[in-house]
Short mmCIF file of N, CA and C and ligand atoms in Angstrom, two decimals:
data_model
loop_
_atom_site.label_atom_id
_atom_site.label_comp_id
_atom_site.label_asym_id
_atom_site.label_seq_id
_atom_site.Cartn_x
_atom_site.Cartn_y
_atom_site.Cartn_z
N MET A 283 -110.45 4.28 -0.78
CA MET A 283 -109.57 5.62 -1.02
C MET A 283 -109.44 5.92 0.65
N SER A 284 -108.67 6.65 0.96
CA SER A 284 -108.64 7.13 2.06
C SER A 284 -107.76 8.64 2.26
N TYR A 285 -108.02 9.19 3.22
CA TYR A 285 -107.16 10.57 3.58
C TYR A 285 -106.11 10.43 4.39
N PHE A 286 -105.07 11.09 4.50
CA PHE A 286 -103.75 10.60 5.31
C PHE A 286 -103.15 12.17 5.51
N LEU A 287 -102.45 12.05 6.89
CA LEU A 287 -102.13 13.08 7.14
C LEU A 287 -100.10 12.76 7.12
N HIS A 288 -99.51 13.43 6.09
CA HIS A 288 -98.25 12.64 5.98
C HIS A 288 -96.94 13.75 6.24
N ASN A 289 -96.10 13.73 7.03
CA ASN A 289 -95.23 14.94 7.51
C ASN A 289 -93.94 14.65 6.56
N LYS A 290 -93.81 13.74 5.89
CA LYS A 290 -92.83 13.46 4.80
C LYS A 290 -92.60 14.30 3.47
N VAL A 291 -91.57 14.97 2.95
CA VAL A 291 -91.48 15.64 1.75
C VAL A 291 -91.25 14.63 0.63
N ARG A 292 -92.40 14.46 0.19
CA ARG A 292 -92.52 13.08 -1.01
C ARG A 292 -93.53 13.43 -1.89
N PHE A 293 -93.28 12.95 -3.36
CA PHE A 293 -94.50 13.11 -4.13
C PHE A 293 -94.26 11.64 -4.86
N GLY A 294 -95.38 11.08 -5.30
CA GLY A 294 -95.40 9.56 -5.74
C GLY A 294 -96.46 9.90 -6.56
N PHE A 295 -96.76 9.03 -7.56
CA PHE A 295 -97.71 8.92 -8.67
C PHE A 295 -97.46 7.45 -9.65
N ILE A 296 -98.57 6.79 -9.57
CA ILE A 296 -98.03 5.50 -10.30
C ILE A 296 -99.55 4.95 -10.37
N ILE A 297 -99.59 4.50 -12.30
CA ILE A 297 -100.91 3.78 -12.18
C ILE A 297 -100.35 2.50 -12.80
N ASP A 298 -100.52 1.56 -12.23
CA ASP A 298 -100.03 0.14 -12.61
C ASP A 298 -101.04 -0.46 -13.47
N LYS A 299 -100.60 -1.85 -13.65
CA LYS A 299 -101.25 -2.61 -14.96
C LYS A 299 -102.61 -3.15 -14.29
N ASN A 300 -103.13 -3.00 -13.41
CA ASN A 300 -104.55 -2.92 -12.49
C ASN A 300 -105.27 -1.51 -12.56
N SER A 301 -104.46 -0.47 -13.43
CA SER A 301 -105.33 0.59 -13.40
C SER A 301 -105.40 1.51 -12.01
N PHE A 302 -104.48 1.03 -10.80
CA PHE A 302 -104.57 1.58 -9.54
C PHE A 302 -104.11 2.62 -9.66
N ILE A 303 -104.18 3.55 -8.88
CA ILE A 303 -104.19 5.12 -9.12
C ILE A 303 -103.67 5.35 -7.78
N ARG A 304 -102.18 5.49 -7.57
CA ARG A 304 -102.14 6.10 -6.20
C ARG A 304 -101.51 7.40 -6.24
N VAL A 305 -101.65 8.55 -5.39
CA VAL A 305 -101.07 9.91 -5.44
C VAL A 305 -100.78 10.18 -3.90
N SER A 306 -99.65 10.80 -3.85
CA SER A 306 -99.36 11.27 -2.41
C SER A 306 -98.48 12.60 -2.58
N LEU A 307 -98.84 13.48 -1.69
CA LEU A 307 -98.67 14.95 -1.78
C LEU A 307 -97.31 15.26 -0.88
N SER A 308 -96.56 16.00 -0.90
CA SER A 308 -95.48 16.41 0.04
C SER A 308 -95.67 17.31 1.04
N SER A 309 -94.86 17.19 1.97
CA SER A 309 -94.64 18.18 3.16
C SER A 309 -95.84 18.65 3.93
N THR A 310 -96.26 17.69 5.06
CA THR A 310 -97.60 18.07 5.93
C THR A 310 -98.98 18.56 5.22
N ALA A 311 -99.27 17.82 3.99
CA ALA A 311 -100.19 17.90 3.65
C ALA A 311 -101.26 17.18 3.74
N ILE A 312 -102.63 17.19 3.40
CA ILE A 312 -103.58 16.41 3.19
C ILE A 312 -103.41 15.58 2.05
N GLY A 313 -103.33 14.69 1.51
CA GLY A 313 -103.38 13.80 0.57
C GLY A 313 -104.54 12.55 0.52
N LEU A 314 -104.32 12.09 -1.10
CA LEU A 314 -105.29 11.26 -1.61
C LEU A 314 -104.42 10.06 -1.71
N THR A 315 -104.95 9.01 -1.36
CA THR A 315 -104.30 8.00 -1.67
C THR A 315 -105.24 6.55 -1.63
N GLY A 316 -104.98 5.41 -2.36
CA GLY A 316 -105.49 4.66 -2.54
C GLY A 316 -105.01 3.21 -1.56
N VAL A 317 -103.97 3.67 -0.99
CA VAL A 317 -102.71 2.52 -0.39
C VAL A 317 -102.33 3.02 1.07
N ASP A 318 -101.87 2.57 1.98
CA ASP A 318 -101.27 2.98 3.31
C ASP A 318 -99.93 3.59 2.63
N MET A 319 -99.42 4.56 3.24
CA MET A 319 -98.22 5.21 3.05
C MET A 319 -97.42 4.66 4.22
N GLY A 320 -95.92 5.28 3.99
CA GLY A 320 -95.07 5.06 4.72
C GLY A 320 -94.09 3.73 4.98
N LYS A 321 -94.83 2.83 4.51
CA LYS A 321 -93.85 1.49 4.31
C LYS A 321 -92.46 1.38 3.96
N SER A 322 -91.39 1.22 4.89
CA SER A 322 -90.33 1.28 4.57
C SER A 322 -89.73 -0.13 4.41
N VAL A 323 -88.70 0.00 3.61
CA VAL A 323 -87.81 -1.25 3.59
C VAL A 323 -86.58 -1.10 3.39
N LEU A 324 -85.63 -2.33 4.02
CA LEU A 324 -84.18 -1.84 4.33
C LEU A 324 -83.50 -2.76 2.99
N VAL A 325 -82.70 -2.78 2.37
CA VAL A 325 -81.93 -3.43 1.42
C VAL A 325 -80.48 -3.38 2.12
N VAL A 326 -80.19 -4.76 2.54
CA VAL A 326 -78.95 -5.61 3.18
C VAL A 326 -78.04 -5.77 2.11
N ASN A 327 -76.99 -5.33 1.79
CA ASN A 327 -75.79 -5.93 1.13
C ASN A 327 -74.58 -6.67 1.69
N GLY A 328 -74.31 -7.73 1.34
CA GLY A 328 -73.39 -8.16 1.73
C GLY A 328 -71.80 -8.12 1.55
N PRO A 329 -70.96 -9.09 1.81
CA PRO A 329 -69.28 -9.06 1.60
C PRO A 329 -69.06 -8.56 0.07
N ASN A 330 -68.27 -7.83 0.00
CA ASN A 330 -67.51 -7.58 -1.80
C ASN A 330 -68.56 -6.53 -2.28
N LEU A 331 -69.79 -6.57 -2.23
CA LEU A 331 -70.40 -5.57 -3.24
C LEU A 331 -70.37 -4.40 -3.05
N ASN A 332 -69.33 -3.73 -1.89
CA ASN A 332 -68.72 -2.62 -1.96
C ASN A 332 -67.94 -2.77 -3.45
N MET A 333 -67.36 -3.55 -3.86
CA MET A 333 -66.34 -3.79 -4.95
C MET A 333 -67.22 -3.87 -6.53
N LEU A 334 -68.81 -3.50 -6.18
CA LEU A 334 -69.15 -3.79 -7.31
C LEU A 334 -68.55 -2.48 -8.34
N GLY A 335 -68.51 -2.64 -9.77
CA GLY A 335 -68.24 -1.45 -10.76
C GLY A 335 -66.85 -2.33 -11.13
N THR A 336 -66.10 -2.82 -10.30
CA THR A 336 -64.67 -3.09 -10.60
C THR A 336 -64.40 -4.28 -10.46
N ARG A 337 -65.27 -5.07 -9.65
CA ARG A 337 -65.25 -6.62 -9.36
C ARG A 337 -65.82 -7.66 -10.28
N GLU A 338 -65.37 -8.30 -10.97
CA GLU A 338 -65.58 -9.41 -11.82
C GLU A 338 -66.64 -8.80 -12.83
N PRO A 339 -66.47 -8.03 -13.73
CA PRO A 339 -67.74 -6.87 -14.28
C PRO A 339 -68.33 -7.79 -15.34
N GLU A 340 -67.80 -8.66 -15.44
CA GLU A 340 -68.22 -9.84 -16.59
C GLU A 340 -69.60 -10.72 -16.06
N ILE A 341 -69.15 -10.90 -14.48
CA ILE A 341 -70.34 -11.28 -14.10
C ILE A 341 -71.25 -10.16 -13.38
N TYR A 342 -70.99 -9.25 -12.70
CA TYR A 342 -71.83 -8.40 -11.65
C TYR A 342 -71.46 -7.17 -12.35
N GLY A 343 -71.09 -6.94 -13.60
CA GLY A 343 -71.67 -6.00 -14.30
C GLY A 343 -70.92 -4.66 -13.99
N LYS A 344 -71.00 -3.43 -14.67
CA LYS A 344 -69.90 -2.38 -14.29
C LYS A 344 -70.77 -1.17 -13.37
N LEU A 345 -72.03 -1.58 -12.84
CA LEU A 345 -72.82 -0.61 -11.96
C LEU A 345 -72.11 -0.50 -10.78
N THR A 346 -71.67 0.68 -10.19
CA THR A 346 -71.18 0.77 -8.82
C THR A 346 -72.43 0.37 -7.65
N LEU A 347 -72.06 0.10 -6.42
CA LEU A 347 -73.12 -0.17 -5.54
C LEU A 347 -73.97 1.08 -4.95
N ALA A 348 -72.93 2.28 -5.31
CA ALA A 348 -73.92 3.57 -5.38
C ALA A 348 -74.78 3.74 -6.67
N ASP A 349 -74.59 3.27 -7.51
CA ASP A 349 -75.56 3.17 -8.74
C ASP A 349 -76.58 2.80 -8.39
N ILE A 350 -76.44 1.56 -7.78
CA ILE A 350 -77.53 0.31 -7.69
C ILE A 350 -78.71 1.41 -6.18
N GLN A 351 -77.60 1.64 -5.49
CA GLN A 351 -78.53 2.65 -4.50
C GLN A 351 -79.33 3.40 -4.76
N ALA A 352 -79.03 4.43 -5.63
CA ALA A 352 -79.60 5.26 -6.50
C ALA A 352 -80.93 4.99 -6.99
N ALA A 353 -80.63 3.79 -7.74
CA ALA A 353 -81.75 3.27 -8.69
C ALA A 353 -83.00 2.97 -7.79
N CYS A 354 -82.35 1.87 -6.69
CA CYS A 354 -83.24 1.80 -5.61
C CYS A 354 -84.21 2.81 -5.08
N GLU A 355 -83.36 3.85 -4.64
CA GLU A 355 -83.90 5.01 -4.01
C GLU A 355 -85.02 5.77 -5.05
N GLU A 356 -84.63 5.80 -6.42
CA GLU A 356 -85.42 6.38 -7.24
C GLU A 356 -86.94 5.36 -7.39
N ARG A 357 -86.69 3.91 -7.70
CA ARG A 357 -87.65 3.01 -7.44
C ARG A 357 -88.48 3.00 -6.24
N ALA A 358 -88.12 3.28 -5.34
CA ALA A 358 -88.99 3.32 -4.20
C ALA A 358 -89.71 4.66 -3.86
N LYS A 359 -89.21 5.91 -4.33
CA LYS A 359 -89.86 7.03 -4.47
C LYS A 359 -90.99 6.74 -5.27
N VAL A 360 -91.10 6.08 -6.47
CA VAL A 360 -92.14 6.05 -7.40
C VAL A 360 -93.24 4.83 -6.51
N ARG A 361 -92.69 4.17 -5.94
CA ARG A 361 -93.79 2.90 -4.88
C ARG A 361 -94.28 3.62 -4.11
N GLY A 362 -93.39 5.18 -3.12
CA GLY A 362 -94.34 5.56 -2.24
C GLY A 362 -93.71 4.76 -0.91
N LEU A 363 -92.71 4.36 -1.17
CA LEU A 363 -91.81 3.76 -0.21
C LEU A 363 -90.61 4.45 0.53
N GLU A 364 -90.04 4.50 1.36
CA GLU A 364 -89.18 4.74 2.68
C GLU A 364 -88.32 3.44 2.03
N LEU A 365 -86.92 3.99 2.32
CA LEU A 365 -85.77 3.32 1.47
C LEU A 365 -84.35 3.41 2.20
N ALA A 366 -84.08 2.47 3.22
CA ALA A 366 -82.61 2.37 3.72
C ALA A 366 -81.56 1.13 3.25
N PHE A 367 -80.45 1.93 2.80
CA PHE A 367 -79.73 0.73 2.12
C PHE A 367 -78.41 0.64 3.07
N MET A 368 -77.73 -0.38 3.01
CA MET A 368 -76.80 -0.67 3.71
C MET A 368 -75.68 -1.89 3.13
N GLN A 369 -74.39 -1.71 3.25
CA GLN A 369 -73.54 -2.81 3.07
C GLN A 369 -72.39 -3.06 4.39
N SER A 370 -72.29 -4.57 4.25
CA SER A 370 -71.14 -4.71 5.50
C SER A 370 -70.26 -5.58 4.69
N ASN A 371 -69.18 -5.89 5.10
CA ASN A 371 -68.02 -7.17 4.70
C ASN A 371 -68.51 -8.16 5.82
N HIS A 372 -68.94 -7.67 7.14
CA HIS A 372 -68.97 -8.52 8.34
C HIS A 372 -70.24 -9.00 8.84
N GLU A 373 -70.21 -10.32 8.87
CA GLU A 373 -71.56 -11.19 9.08
C GLU A 373 -72.27 -10.50 10.37
N GLY A 374 -71.75 -10.03 11.60
CA GLY A 374 -72.40 -9.65 12.47
C GLY A 374 -73.06 -8.51 12.57
N GLU A 375 -72.39 -7.53 11.71
CA GLU A 375 -72.94 -6.19 11.11
C GLU A 375 -74.24 -6.49 10.59
N LEU A 376 -74.41 -7.42 9.48
CA LEU A 376 -75.64 -7.95 9.07
C LEU A 376 -76.43 -8.27 9.55
N VAL A 377 -76.22 -9.27 10.63
CA VAL A 377 -77.13 -9.62 11.69
C VAL A 377 -77.57 -8.41 12.29
N SER A 378 -76.86 -7.53 12.64
CA SER A 378 -77.30 -6.56 13.74
C SER A 378 -78.46 -5.33 12.93
N ALA A 379 -78.12 -5.48 11.88
CA ALA A 379 -78.86 -4.59 10.82
C ALA A 379 -80.09 -5.23 10.56
N ILE A 380 -80.17 -6.35 10.39
CA ILE A 380 -81.24 -7.12 10.47
C ILE A 380 -81.96 -7.13 11.32
N GLN A 381 -81.62 -7.44 12.78
CA GLN A 381 -82.46 -7.13 14.16
C GLN A 381 -82.49 -5.77 14.37
N GLU A 382 -82.15 -4.85 14.03
CA GLU A 382 -82.55 -3.45 14.00
C GLU A 382 -83.80 -2.98 13.12
N ALA A 383 -83.86 -3.66 12.16
CA ALA A 383 -85.11 -3.68 11.29
C ALA A 383 -86.37 -4.16 12.06
N LEU A 384 -86.56 -4.62 12.79
CA LEU A 384 -87.80 -4.77 13.54
C LEU A 384 -87.87 -3.57 13.97
N GLY A 385 -89.33 -2.92 13.99
CA GLY A 385 -90.01 -2.03 14.59
C GLY A 385 -89.24 -0.77 13.78
N THR A 386 -88.42 -0.89 12.69
CA THR A 386 -88.29 0.15 12.11
C THR A 386 -88.33 0.34 10.09
N HIS A 387 -88.46 -1.25 9.81
CA HIS A 387 -88.58 -1.32 8.62
C HIS A 387 -89.92 -2.29 8.54
N ASP A 388 -90.30 -2.59 7.49
CA ASP A 388 -91.81 -3.26 6.88
C ASP A 388 -91.17 -4.30 6.31
N GLY A 389 -90.16 -4.47 5.47
CA GLY A 389 -89.85 -5.41 4.81
C GLY A 389 -87.95 -5.66 4.57
N ILE A 390 -87.63 -6.60 4.14
CA ILE A 390 -86.16 -6.40 3.75
C ILE A 390 -86.17 -7.10 2.65
N ILE A 391 -85.03 -6.48 1.48
CA ILE A 391 -84.48 -7.10 0.39
C ILE A 391 -83.04 -7.39 1.07
N ILE A 392 -82.14 -8.53 0.83
CA ILE A 392 -81.26 -9.09 1.34
C ILE A 392 -80.48 -9.61 0.04
N ASN A 393 -79.23 -9.15 -0.28
CA ASN A 393 -78.42 -9.52 -1.20
C ASN A 393 -77.14 -10.09 -0.16
N ALA A 394 -77.34 -11.26 0.17
CA ALA A 394 -75.83 -11.54 1.30
C ALA A 394 -75.08 -11.88 0.85
N ALA A 395 -74.79 -11.78 -0.39
CA ALA A 395 -73.39 -12.34 -1.24
C ALA A 395 -73.20 -13.63 -0.63
N ALA A 396 -71.90 -13.76 -0.46
CA ALA A 396 -71.02 -15.01 -0.13
C ALA A 396 -71.79 -15.60 1.21
N TYR A 397 -72.23 -14.89 1.94
CA TYR A 397 -73.01 -15.07 3.17
C TYR A 397 -74.16 -16.08 2.89
N THR A 398 -74.92 -15.70 1.83
CA THR A 398 -76.13 -16.73 1.34
C THR A 398 -75.75 -18.28 1.20
N HIS A 399 -74.50 -18.45 1.24
CA HIS A 399 -74.49 -20.16 1.08
C HIS A 399 -73.83 -20.41 2.40
N THR A 400 -73.49 -19.72 3.67
CA THR A 400 -73.00 -20.22 4.50
C THR A 400 -73.70 -19.84 6.08
N SER A 401 -74.18 -18.70 6.07
CA SER A 401 -74.53 -18.04 7.18
C SER A 401 -75.64 -18.26 7.76
N VAL A 402 -75.73 -19.75 8.89
CA VAL A 402 -76.91 -19.89 9.29
C VAL A 402 -77.11 -18.43 10.52
N ALA A 403 -76.32 -17.77 11.08
CA ALA A 403 -76.59 -16.54 11.85
C ALA A 403 -77.56 -15.86 11.05
N ILE A 404 -77.16 -15.33 9.46
CA ILE A 404 -78.39 -14.67 9.11
C ILE A 404 -79.77 -15.17 8.82
N HIS A 405 -79.31 -16.34 8.50
CA HIS A 405 -81.07 -17.14 8.29
C HIS A 405 -82.08 -17.08 9.90
N ASP A 406 -80.96 -17.41 11.11
CA ASP A 406 -81.53 -17.17 12.29
C ASP A 406 -82.23 -15.53 12.22
N ALA A 407 -81.44 -14.70 12.20
CA ALA A 407 -81.84 -13.11 12.24
C ALA A 407 -83.10 -12.91 11.26
N LEU A 408 -82.90 -13.56 10.22
CA LEU A 408 -83.91 -13.19 9.33
C LEU A 408 -85.49 -13.65 10.13
N LYS A 409 -85.33 -14.90 10.37
CA LYS A 409 -86.57 -15.78 10.86
C LYS A 409 -86.91 -15.26 12.18
N ALA A 410 -85.89 -14.67 12.91
CA ALA A 410 -86.27 -14.05 14.13
C ALA A 410 -87.06 -12.84 14.13
N VAL A 411 -86.82 -11.91 12.94
CA VAL A 411 -87.47 -10.44 12.89
C VAL A 411 -88.71 -10.57 12.39
N GLY A 412 -88.80 -11.65 11.14
CA GLY A 412 -90.14 -12.37 10.71
C GLY A 412 -90.54 -11.20 9.79
N LEU A 413 -89.89 -10.12 9.19
CA LEU A 413 -90.45 -9.61 8.32
C LEU A 413 -90.15 -10.06 6.78
N PRO A 414 -91.39 -9.58 5.90
CA PRO A 414 -91.20 -10.16 4.56
C PRO A 414 -89.96 -9.77 4.16
N THR A 415 -89.27 -10.74 3.43
CA THR A 415 -88.13 -10.78 2.73
C THR A 415 -88.07 -11.59 1.72
N VAL A 416 -87.20 -10.36 0.89
CA VAL A 416 -87.23 -10.94 -0.87
C VAL A 416 -85.66 -11.30 -0.82
N GLU A 417 -85.07 -12.35 -1.33
CA GLU A 417 -83.70 -13.21 -1.17
C GLU A 417 -83.41 -12.29 -2.79
N ILE A 418 -82.02 -11.70 -3.16
CA ILE A 418 -81.84 -11.24 -4.35
C ILE A 418 -80.28 -11.54 -4.57
N HIS A 419 -80.03 -11.64 -6.00
CA HIS A 419 -78.56 -12.21 -6.41
C HIS A 419 -78.45 -11.21 -7.85
N ILE A 420 -77.69 -10.67 -8.06
CA ILE A 420 -77.08 -9.96 -9.16
C ILE A 420 -77.09 -10.87 -9.90
N SER A 421 -76.16 -12.10 -9.83
CA SER A 421 -75.69 -12.74 -11.05
C SER A 421 -76.98 -14.45 -10.71
N ASN A 422 -77.07 -15.19 -12.01
CA ASN A 422 -77.88 -16.24 -11.59
C ASN A 422 -77.02 -17.19 -10.87
N THR A 423 -77.16 -17.68 -9.66
CA THR A 423 -76.25 -18.34 -8.49
C THR A 423 -76.06 -19.76 -9.02
N HIS A 424 -77.68 -20.20 -9.65
CA HIS A 424 -77.82 -21.72 -10.19
C HIS A 424 -76.91 -22.28 -11.45
N ALA A 425 -76.53 -21.00 -11.96
CA ALA A 425 -75.94 -21.22 -13.27
C ALA A 425 -74.28 -21.12 -12.85
N ARG A 426 -74.25 -21.03 -11.90
CA ARG A 426 -72.41 -20.76 -11.40
C ARG A 426 -72.20 -21.71 -10.67
N GLU A 427 -71.05 -21.88 -10.02
CA GLU A 427 -70.60 -23.03 -9.29
C GLU A 427 -71.73 -23.80 -8.20
N GLU A 428 -71.23 -24.73 -8.16
CA GLU A 428 -71.90 -25.91 -7.09
C GLU A 428 -72.60 -25.12 -5.74
N PHE A 429 -71.22 -24.63 -5.17
CA PHE A 429 -71.28 -24.22 -3.95
C PHE A 429 -72.14 -22.67 -3.74
N ARG A 430 -73.01 -21.84 -4.74
CA ARG A 430 -73.71 -21.08 -4.85
C ARG A 430 -75.06 -21.52 -4.99
N HIS A 431 -75.00 -22.89 -5.08
CA HIS A 431 -76.74 -23.30 -5.57
C HIS A 431 -77.55 -23.56 -4.10
N HIS A 432 -76.61 -23.58 -3.22
CA HIS A 432 -77.21 -23.77 -1.69
C HIS A 432 -77.64 -22.42 -1.23
N SER A 433 -78.66 -21.67 -0.45
CA SER A 433 -79.25 -20.78 0.19
C SER A 433 -79.50 -20.72 1.80
N PHE A 434 -79.03 -20.44 2.56
CA PHE A 434 -79.45 -20.37 3.69
C PHE A 434 -80.99 -19.45 3.99
N ILE A 435 -80.75 -18.66 3.12
CA ILE A 435 -81.70 -17.47 3.04
C ILE A 435 -83.36 -17.96 2.68
N ALA A 436 -83.12 -19.05 1.62
CA ALA A 436 -84.26 -19.31 0.74
C ALA A 436 -85.35 -19.56 1.40
N PRO A 437 -84.97 -20.73 2.75
CA PRO A 437 -86.15 -21.16 3.14
C PRO A 437 -86.48 -20.04 4.09
N ILE A 438 -86.30 -19.13 4.44
CA ILE A 438 -87.14 -18.02 4.81
C ILE A 438 -87.67 -16.84 4.06
N ALA A 439 -87.34 -16.94 3.17
CA ALA A 439 -87.66 -15.64 2.17
C ALA A 439 -89.36 -16.02 1.49
N LYS A 440 -89.96 -14.94 1.05
CA LYS A 440 -91.10 -14.72 0.56
C LYS A 440 -90.60 -15.49 -1.24
N GLY A 441 -89.88 -14.90 -1.44
CA GLY A 441 -89.12 -15.17 -2.80
C GLY A 441 -87.79 -14.90 -2.99
N ILE A 442 -87.11 -15.35 -4.39
CA ILE A 442 -85.81 -15.19 -4.84
C ILE A 442 -85.73 -14.60 -5.87
N ILE A 443 -85.04 -13.69 -6.38
CA ILE A 443 -84.92 -13.08 -7.83
C ILE A 443 -83.15 -13.05 -7.68
N CYS A 444 -83.01 -13.28 -8.98
CA CYS A 444 -81.66 -13.76 -9.14
C CYS A 444 -81.17 -14.04 -10.62
N GLY A 445 -79.91 -13.08 -10.93
CA GLY A 445 -79.69 -13.23 -12.58
C GLY A 445 -80.09 -12.21 -12.90
N PHE A 446 -80.81 -11.15 -12.99
CA PHE A 446 -81.36 -9.79 -13.51
C PHE A 446 -80.00 -8.45 -13.18
N GLY A 447 -79.45 -8.97 -12.75
CA GLY A 447 -78.30 -7.66 -12.63
C GLY A 447 -78.38 -6.66 -11.64
N ILE A 448 -79.24 -5.26 -11.92
CA ILE A 448 -79.77 -4.31 -11.12
C ILE A 448 -81.15 -4.41 -11.10
N ASP A 449 -81.47 -5.36 -12.03
CA ASP A 449 -82.75 -5.24 -11.72
C ASP A 449 -83.50 -6.00 -10.74
N SER A 450 -82.52 -6.98 -10.29
CA SER A 450 -82.97 -8.19 -9.16
C SER A 450 -82.92 -7.30 -8.08
N TYR A 451 -82.80 -6.14 -7.55
CA TYR A 451 -83.16 -5.39 -7.07
C TYR A 451 -84.39 -4.44 -7.39
N LEU A 452 -84.72 -3.77 -8.17
CA LEU A 452 -85.97 -3.21 -8.49
C LEU A 452 -87.11 -4.11 -8.48
N LEU A 453 -86.95 -5.08 -9.01
CA LEU A 453 -87.97 -6.39 -9.16
C LEU A 453 -88.71 -6.39 -7.57
N ALA A 454 -87.54 -6.44 -6.87
CA ALA A 454 -87.69 -6.97 -5.20
C ALA A 454 -88.20 -5.82 -4.69
N ILE A 455 -88.02 -4.72 -4.68
CA ILE A 455 -88.81 -3.41 -4.21
C ILE A 455 -90.37 -3.65 -4.86
N ASP A 456 -90.32 -4.02 -6.17
CA ASP A 456 -91.82 -4.01 -6.69
C ASP A 456 -92.48 -5.41 -5.70
N ALA A 457 -91.92 -6.42 -6.03
CA ALA A 457 -92.41 -7.53 -5.13
C ALA A 457 -93.32 -7.17 -3.77
N LEU A 458 -91.93 -6.58 -3.14
CA LEU A 458 -92.27 -6.23 -1.79
C LEU A 458 -93.34 -5.18 -1.53
N ASP A 459 -93.43 -4.51 -2.34
CA ASP A 459 -94.42 -3.12 -2.33
C ASP A 459 -96.03 -4.12 -2.72
N ASN A 460 -95.79 -4.76 -3.69
CA ASN A 460 -97.25 -6.16 -3.71
C ASN A 460 -97.42 -6.41 -2.54
N ILE A 461 -96.35 -6.93 -1.75
CA ILE A 461 -96.96 -7.66 -0.85
C ILE A 461 -97.27 -6.78 0.35
N PHE A 462 -96.69 -5.35 0.49
CA PHE A 462 -97.18 -4.72 1.21
C PHE A 462 -98.91 -4.39 1.11
N GLN A 463 -99.24 -4.32 -0.08
CA GLN A 463 -100.56 -3.91 -0.77
C GLN A 463 -101.30 -5.46 -0.63
N GLN A 464 -100.65 -6.53 -0.53
CA GLN A 464 -101.68 -7.64 -0.71
C GLN A 464 -102.14 -7.83 -1.61
N ARG A 465 -101.24 -7.30 -2.43
CA ARG A 465 -101.45 -7.85 -4.48
C ARG A 465 -100.83 -9.32 -5.13
N ASN A 466 -100.33 -9.83 -4.04
CA ASN A 466 -99.82 -11.31 -4.37
C ASN A 466 -100.88 -12.27 -4.42
C1 DHK B 217 -72.87 -11.96 -5.03
C2 DHK B 217 -71.74 -12.45 -4.59
O1 DHK B 217 -70.92 -11.81 -3.97
C3 DHK B 217 -71.71 -14.05 -4.35
O2 DHK B 217 -70.88 -14.52 -3.38
C4 DHK B 217 -72.89 -14.66 -4.40
C5 DHK B 217 -74.01 -12.57 -5.28
C6 DHK B 217 -73.78 -14.09 -5.40
C7 DHK B 217 -74.64 -12.12 -6.43
O3 DHK B 217 -75.10 -12.16 -7.45
O4 DHK B 217 -75.36 -11.00 -6.35
O5 DHK B 217 -72.52 -15.74 -4.67
#
């Protein structure tokens, strides 16, 4: 158990399966916590994910990327994490976002979409920053076309979550938080 001084407005409370109690209080207050606070997660989304909601809903569902972002922010708040969320259709912008995560964020969740299967540049960027990374997909890529079975991200990822729709994102937040707490 430790005390902390925190100047971000935030309140979080969670009791997990290990009866682990975490409390954080808001607004420049002295709080009580069983964990280190202030870990930050970057969620990176690749090409065509801006079209979620209308794009092949039988595969990707009807939720928009904004819906997914809102759910991620909610889950991060419960977990006491900061969360940044970005999307780009451009490989270089994704590489830059990953590079800029160094010193800014503590872990990365990445749905690189089609670049998962093609991008050595994204693989290299993730390897260069060395942050704990969870690869995610909305669909089960292994139950789809052969070309979606290979991932350039998998070799540098802590783990891969695919096929659970929006829950792939939420499970990845939980997984990264567990890594931060070293409970894996
Ligand atoms: C999204 C895409 O856009 C595809 O290119 C990937 C991934 C799968 C997903 O399921 O989230 O193959």
